[in-house]
Coordinates of C-alpha atoms in Angstrom, one line a residue:
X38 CA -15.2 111.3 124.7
X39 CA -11.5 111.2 125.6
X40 CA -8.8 112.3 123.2
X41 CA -5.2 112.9 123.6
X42 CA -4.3 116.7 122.8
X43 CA -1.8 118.6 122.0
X44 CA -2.0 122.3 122.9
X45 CA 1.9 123.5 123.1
X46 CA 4.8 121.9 121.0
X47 CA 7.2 122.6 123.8
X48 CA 4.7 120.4 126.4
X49 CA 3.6 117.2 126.4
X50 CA 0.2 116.2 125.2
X51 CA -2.6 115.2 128.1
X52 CA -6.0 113.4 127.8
X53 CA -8.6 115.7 127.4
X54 CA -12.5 115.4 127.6
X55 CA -14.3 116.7 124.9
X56 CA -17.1 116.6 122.6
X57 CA -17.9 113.8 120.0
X58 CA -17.5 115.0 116.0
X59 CA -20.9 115.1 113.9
X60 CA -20.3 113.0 110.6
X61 CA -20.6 115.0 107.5
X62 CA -22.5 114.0 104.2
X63 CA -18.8 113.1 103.3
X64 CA -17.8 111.1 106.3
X65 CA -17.3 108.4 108.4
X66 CA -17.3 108.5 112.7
X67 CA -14.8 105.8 113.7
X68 CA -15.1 104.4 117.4
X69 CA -11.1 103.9 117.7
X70 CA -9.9 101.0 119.5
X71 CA -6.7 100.8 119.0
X72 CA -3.8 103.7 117.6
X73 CA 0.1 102.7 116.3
X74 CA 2.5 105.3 117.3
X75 CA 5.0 106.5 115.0
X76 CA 8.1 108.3 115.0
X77 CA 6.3 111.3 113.3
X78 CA 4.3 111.2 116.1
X79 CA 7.0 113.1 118.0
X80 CA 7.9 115.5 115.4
X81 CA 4.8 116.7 114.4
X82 CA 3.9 117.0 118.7
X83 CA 7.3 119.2 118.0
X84 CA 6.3 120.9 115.1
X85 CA 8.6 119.8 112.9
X86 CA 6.9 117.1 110.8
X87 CA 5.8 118.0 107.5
X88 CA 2.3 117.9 107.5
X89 CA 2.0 119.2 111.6
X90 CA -1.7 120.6 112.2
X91 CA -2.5 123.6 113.4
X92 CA -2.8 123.7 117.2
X93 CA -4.1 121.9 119.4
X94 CA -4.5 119.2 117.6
X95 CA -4.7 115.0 118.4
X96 CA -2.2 113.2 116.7
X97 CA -1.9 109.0 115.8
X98 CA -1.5 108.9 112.5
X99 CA -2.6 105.4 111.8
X100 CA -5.9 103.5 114.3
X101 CA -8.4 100.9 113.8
X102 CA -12.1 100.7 115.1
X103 CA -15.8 99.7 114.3
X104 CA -17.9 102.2 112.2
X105 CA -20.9 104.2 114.1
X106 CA -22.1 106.5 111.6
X107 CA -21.6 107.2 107.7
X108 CA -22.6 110.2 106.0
X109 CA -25.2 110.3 103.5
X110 CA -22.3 110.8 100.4
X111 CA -20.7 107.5 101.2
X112 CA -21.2 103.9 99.6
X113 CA -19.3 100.8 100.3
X114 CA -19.1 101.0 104.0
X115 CA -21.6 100.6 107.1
X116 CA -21.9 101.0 110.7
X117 CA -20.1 98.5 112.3
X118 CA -17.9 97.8 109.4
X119 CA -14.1 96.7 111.1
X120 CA -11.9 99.3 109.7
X121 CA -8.4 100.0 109.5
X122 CA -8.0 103.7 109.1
X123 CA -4.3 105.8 107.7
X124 CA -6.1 109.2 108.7
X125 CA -2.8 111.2 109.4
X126 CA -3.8 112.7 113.0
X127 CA -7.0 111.7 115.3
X128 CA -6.1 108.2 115.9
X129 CA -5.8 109.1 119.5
X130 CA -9.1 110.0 119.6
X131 CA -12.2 107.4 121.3
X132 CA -14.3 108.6 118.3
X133 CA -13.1 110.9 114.9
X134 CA -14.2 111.5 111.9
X135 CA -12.5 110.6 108.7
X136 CA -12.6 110.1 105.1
X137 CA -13.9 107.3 103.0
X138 CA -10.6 107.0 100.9
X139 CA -8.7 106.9 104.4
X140 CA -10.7 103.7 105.3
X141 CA -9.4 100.1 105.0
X142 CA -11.7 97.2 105.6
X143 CA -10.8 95.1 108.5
X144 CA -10.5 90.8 107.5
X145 CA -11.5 88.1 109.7
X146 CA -9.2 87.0 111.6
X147 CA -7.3 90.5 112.8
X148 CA -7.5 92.1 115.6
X149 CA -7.5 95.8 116.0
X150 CA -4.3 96.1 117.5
X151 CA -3.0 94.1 114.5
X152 CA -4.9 97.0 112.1
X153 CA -3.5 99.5 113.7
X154 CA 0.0 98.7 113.8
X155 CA 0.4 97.3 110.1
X156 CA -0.4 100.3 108.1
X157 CA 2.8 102.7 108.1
X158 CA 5.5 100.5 109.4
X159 CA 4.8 98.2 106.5
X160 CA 3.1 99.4 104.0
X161 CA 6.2 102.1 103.7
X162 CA 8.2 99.2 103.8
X163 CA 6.4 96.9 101.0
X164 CA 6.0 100.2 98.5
X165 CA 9.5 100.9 99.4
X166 CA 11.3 97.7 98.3
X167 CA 8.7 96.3 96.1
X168 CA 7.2 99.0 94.4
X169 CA 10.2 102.0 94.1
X170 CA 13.7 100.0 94.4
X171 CA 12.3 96.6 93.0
X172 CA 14.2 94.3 95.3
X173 CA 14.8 90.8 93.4
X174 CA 15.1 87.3 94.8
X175 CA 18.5 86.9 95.6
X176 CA 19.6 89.9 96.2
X177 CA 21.7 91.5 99.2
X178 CA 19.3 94.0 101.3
X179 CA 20.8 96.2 104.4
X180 CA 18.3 97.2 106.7
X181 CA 19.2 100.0 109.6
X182 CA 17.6 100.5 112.6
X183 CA 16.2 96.5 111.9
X184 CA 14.0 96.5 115.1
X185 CA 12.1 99.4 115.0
X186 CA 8.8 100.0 113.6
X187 CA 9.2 100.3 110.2
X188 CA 13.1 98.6 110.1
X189 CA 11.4 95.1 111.3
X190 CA 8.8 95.5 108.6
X191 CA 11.8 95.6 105.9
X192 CA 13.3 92.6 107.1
X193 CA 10.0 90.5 107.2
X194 CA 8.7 92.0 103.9
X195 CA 12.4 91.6 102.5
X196 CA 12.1 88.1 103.2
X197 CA 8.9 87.2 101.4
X198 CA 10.5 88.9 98.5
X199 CA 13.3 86.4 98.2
X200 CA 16.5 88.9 99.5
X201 CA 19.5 87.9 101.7
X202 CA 18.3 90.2 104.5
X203 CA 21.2 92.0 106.6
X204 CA 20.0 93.3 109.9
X205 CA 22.2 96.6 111.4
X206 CA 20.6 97.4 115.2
X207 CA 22.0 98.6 118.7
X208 CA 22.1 95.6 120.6
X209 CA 22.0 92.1 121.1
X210 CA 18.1 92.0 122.2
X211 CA 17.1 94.5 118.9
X212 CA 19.3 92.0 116.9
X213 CA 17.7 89.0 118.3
X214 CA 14.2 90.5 117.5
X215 CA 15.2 91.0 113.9
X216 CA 16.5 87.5 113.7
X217 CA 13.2 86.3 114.3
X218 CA 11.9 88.0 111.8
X219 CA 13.9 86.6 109.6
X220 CA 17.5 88.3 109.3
X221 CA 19.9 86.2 107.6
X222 CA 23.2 88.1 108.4
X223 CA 23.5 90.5 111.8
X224 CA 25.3 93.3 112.5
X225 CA 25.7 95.7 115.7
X226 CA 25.7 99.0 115.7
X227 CA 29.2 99.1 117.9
X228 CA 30.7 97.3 114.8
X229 CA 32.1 98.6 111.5
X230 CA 29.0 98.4 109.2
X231 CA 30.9 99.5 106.0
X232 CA 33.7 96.6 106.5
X233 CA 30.9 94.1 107.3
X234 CA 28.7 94.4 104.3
X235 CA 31.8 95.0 102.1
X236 CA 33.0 91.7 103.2
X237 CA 29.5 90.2 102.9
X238 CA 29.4 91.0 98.9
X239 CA 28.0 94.3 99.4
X240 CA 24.3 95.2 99.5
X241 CA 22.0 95.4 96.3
X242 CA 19.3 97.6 98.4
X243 CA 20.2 99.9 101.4
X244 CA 16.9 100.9 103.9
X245 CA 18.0 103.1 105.8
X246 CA 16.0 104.7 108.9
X247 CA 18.9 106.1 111.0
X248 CA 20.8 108.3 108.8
X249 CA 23.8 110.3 110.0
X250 CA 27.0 108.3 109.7
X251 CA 24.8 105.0 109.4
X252 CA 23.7 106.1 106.4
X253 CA 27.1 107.5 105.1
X254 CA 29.0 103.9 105.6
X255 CA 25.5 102.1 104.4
X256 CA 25.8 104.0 101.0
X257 CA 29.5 103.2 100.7
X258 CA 29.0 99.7 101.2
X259 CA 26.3 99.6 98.4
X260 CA 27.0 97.8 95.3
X261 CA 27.4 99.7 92.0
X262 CA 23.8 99.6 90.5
X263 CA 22.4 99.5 94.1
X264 CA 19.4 101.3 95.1
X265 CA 19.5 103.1 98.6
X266 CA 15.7 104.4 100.2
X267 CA 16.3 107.2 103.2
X268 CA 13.5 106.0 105.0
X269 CA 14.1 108.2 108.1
X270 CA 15.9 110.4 110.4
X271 CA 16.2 108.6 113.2
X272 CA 19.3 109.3 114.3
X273 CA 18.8 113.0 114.0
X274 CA 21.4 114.0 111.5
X275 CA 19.9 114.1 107.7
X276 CA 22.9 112.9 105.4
X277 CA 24.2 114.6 102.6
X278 CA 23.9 112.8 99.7
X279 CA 27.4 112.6 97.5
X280 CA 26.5 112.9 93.5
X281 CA 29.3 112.4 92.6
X282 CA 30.0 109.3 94.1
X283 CA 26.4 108.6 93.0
X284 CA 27.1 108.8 89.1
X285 CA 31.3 106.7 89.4
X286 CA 28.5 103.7 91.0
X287 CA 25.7 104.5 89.1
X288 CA 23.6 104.6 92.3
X289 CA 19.8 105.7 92.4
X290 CA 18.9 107.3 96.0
X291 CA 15.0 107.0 96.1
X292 CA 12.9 109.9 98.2
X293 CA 10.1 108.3 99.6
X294 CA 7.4 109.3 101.7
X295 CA 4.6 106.6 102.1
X296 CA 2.0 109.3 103.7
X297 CA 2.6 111.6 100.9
X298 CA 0.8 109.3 98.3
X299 CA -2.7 109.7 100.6
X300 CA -2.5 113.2 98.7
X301 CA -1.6 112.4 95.4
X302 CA -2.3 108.6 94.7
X303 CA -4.9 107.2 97.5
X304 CA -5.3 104.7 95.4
X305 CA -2.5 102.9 95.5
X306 CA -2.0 103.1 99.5
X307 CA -5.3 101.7 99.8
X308 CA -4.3 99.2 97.1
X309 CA -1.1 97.9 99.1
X310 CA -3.1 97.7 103.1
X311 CA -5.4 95.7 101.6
X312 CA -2.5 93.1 100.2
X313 CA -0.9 93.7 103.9
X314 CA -4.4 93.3 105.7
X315 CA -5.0 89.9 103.8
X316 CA -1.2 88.9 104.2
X317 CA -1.5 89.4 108.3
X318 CA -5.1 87.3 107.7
X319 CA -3.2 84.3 105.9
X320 CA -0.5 84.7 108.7
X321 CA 2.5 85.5 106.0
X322 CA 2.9 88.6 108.1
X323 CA 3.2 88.7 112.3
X324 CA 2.9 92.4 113.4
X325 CA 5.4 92.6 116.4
X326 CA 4.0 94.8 119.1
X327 CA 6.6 95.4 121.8
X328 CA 4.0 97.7 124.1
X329 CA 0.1 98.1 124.4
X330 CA -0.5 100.2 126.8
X331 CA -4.2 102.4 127.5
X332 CA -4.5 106.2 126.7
X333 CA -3.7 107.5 129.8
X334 CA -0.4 106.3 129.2
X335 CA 0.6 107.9 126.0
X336 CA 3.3 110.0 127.0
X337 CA 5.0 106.9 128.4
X338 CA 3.9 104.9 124.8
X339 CA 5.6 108.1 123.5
X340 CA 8.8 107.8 125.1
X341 CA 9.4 104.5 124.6
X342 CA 9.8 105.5 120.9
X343 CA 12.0 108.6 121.9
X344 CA 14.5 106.7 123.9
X345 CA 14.1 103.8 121.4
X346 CA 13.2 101.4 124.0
X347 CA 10.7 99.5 122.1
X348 CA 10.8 96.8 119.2
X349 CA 8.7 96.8 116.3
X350 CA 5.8 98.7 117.5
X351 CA 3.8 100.5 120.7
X352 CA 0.3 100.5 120.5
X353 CA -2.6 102.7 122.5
X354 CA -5.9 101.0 123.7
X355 CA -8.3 103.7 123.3
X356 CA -11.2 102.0 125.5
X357 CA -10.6 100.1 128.5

């Protein structure tokens, strides 16, 4: 089988051949199909992500695939079972081998490309708003970086719950993209985001995946009782969060890290991609997949994210 490993965090991965995994009593042997890339991709191939496996390793944190063999331990899944998988690492893999609680059954009616690209972006995005800042129907909500993976997410699921959605992106095209997603109010990135949501009413809810001075004039554009989520780095600057400013507005900054509840609360994440499986099913959600491209071409896949040249997300086709 081929997989896509990493051996050096100062080199680029490369496709490797190599053996396929046995299934354990407590297992399940995926054969992947498709594998969203993520932003963490790149750090933890950089070895600065926080859960980065040891070396070599395969990343692709989130894949879909059909089900060839279950270990004797498992109930409530079979071989050739559609599944959507959050495994953390491996989805870059033609076959690997995962856990039952990392599993998400696949509905009729999406495709495996679809599977694969709707588990982080949006279920970080639906816990985030829904679940932690409890975003209310009518209420102002600034999303940063609104075209990229998990930015578009926010503005789509933003919608269905009912807020005034402000998009914040770096150009006209990334703007356009979030419009159709449902953006009420845009904003470039070459223009003064504090002054424009100040003189939009302020926002209620600030999602923020850039950081740096984004973040900085997002949080001072916030509304007093306003809820702000740090949803990422992207910008490469972590902001410093100001409590004192925090207590005059009486602000709540959330820390949130979707992959961090597979560890602590399964549960729940399998809980909210089944809600997001059955809402791309229904159609209420359209996963927007800028790239698909085939293994081979990962480190290209990969770069597009780097350089942020893609919208909403890129997507490896593990088979041809």
């Amino acid at each position: 089988m081929l997989t896509f490993s990493i051996v050096s965090h100062e080199q680029p991965g490369s496709v490797k051949e190599i053996d396929r995994p046995g299934c354990g009593d407590d297992q399940l042997i995926v054969e992947v199909k498709s594998c969203g890339l993520n932003f963490a991709d790149l750090l933890m191939m950089k070895g600065t992500y926080q859960d980065t496996p040891a070396l070599p390793f395969t990343p692709g944190l989130e894949c879909a695939g059909k089900v060839v063999d279950v270990g004797r331990n498992i109930s409530g899944i079979k071989i050739a079972d559609r599944v959507a998988v959050f495994g953390g690492r491996d989805g870059l893999s033609q076959y690997a081998a995962f856990k039952p609680e990392q599993v998400t059954l696949i509905p009729d009616g999406v495709t495996y490309a679809q599977a694969a690209a709707v588990q982080i972006a949006y279920g970080t995005s639906l816990m985030a708003l829904d679940t932690l800042a409890r975003l209310q129907p009518g209420e102002t909500l600034l999303v940063t970086g609104a075209a990229g993976g998990v930015g578009l997410t926010a503005v789509e699921i933003g919608k269905l719950l009912g807020a005034r959605v402000i998009a914040h992106a770096r150009s006209a095209d990334k703007l356009a993209v979030a419009e159709a997603a449902g953006a009420d109010v845009l904003i470039d990135a070459s223009e003064d985001l504090r002054a424009r949501v100040k003189a939009l009413g302020g926002a209620d809810v600030v999602y923020d995946a850039i950081g740096g001075d984004v973040w900085e004039a997002a949080f001072r554009a916030t509304n007093p009782g306003g809820r702000l989520l740090p949803i990422g780095f992207a910008g490469g600057t972590v902001p410093q969060i100001p409590a004192n400013h925090m207590l005059v507005k009486n602000l709540t900054v959330i820390g949130f890290y979707f992959g961090g509840y597979m560890k602590f609360a399964p549960e729940q994440v399998q809980a909210v991609l089944r809600k997001l499986l059955g809402w791309c099913a229904e159609g209420k959600i359209k996963p927007h997949i800028s790239h698909q491209l085939p293994l081979a071409q990962t480190n290209e896949a990969l770069e597009l994210l780097r350089d942020r040249k893609s919208t909403g997300k890129v997507v490896i086709d593990l088979w041809d």
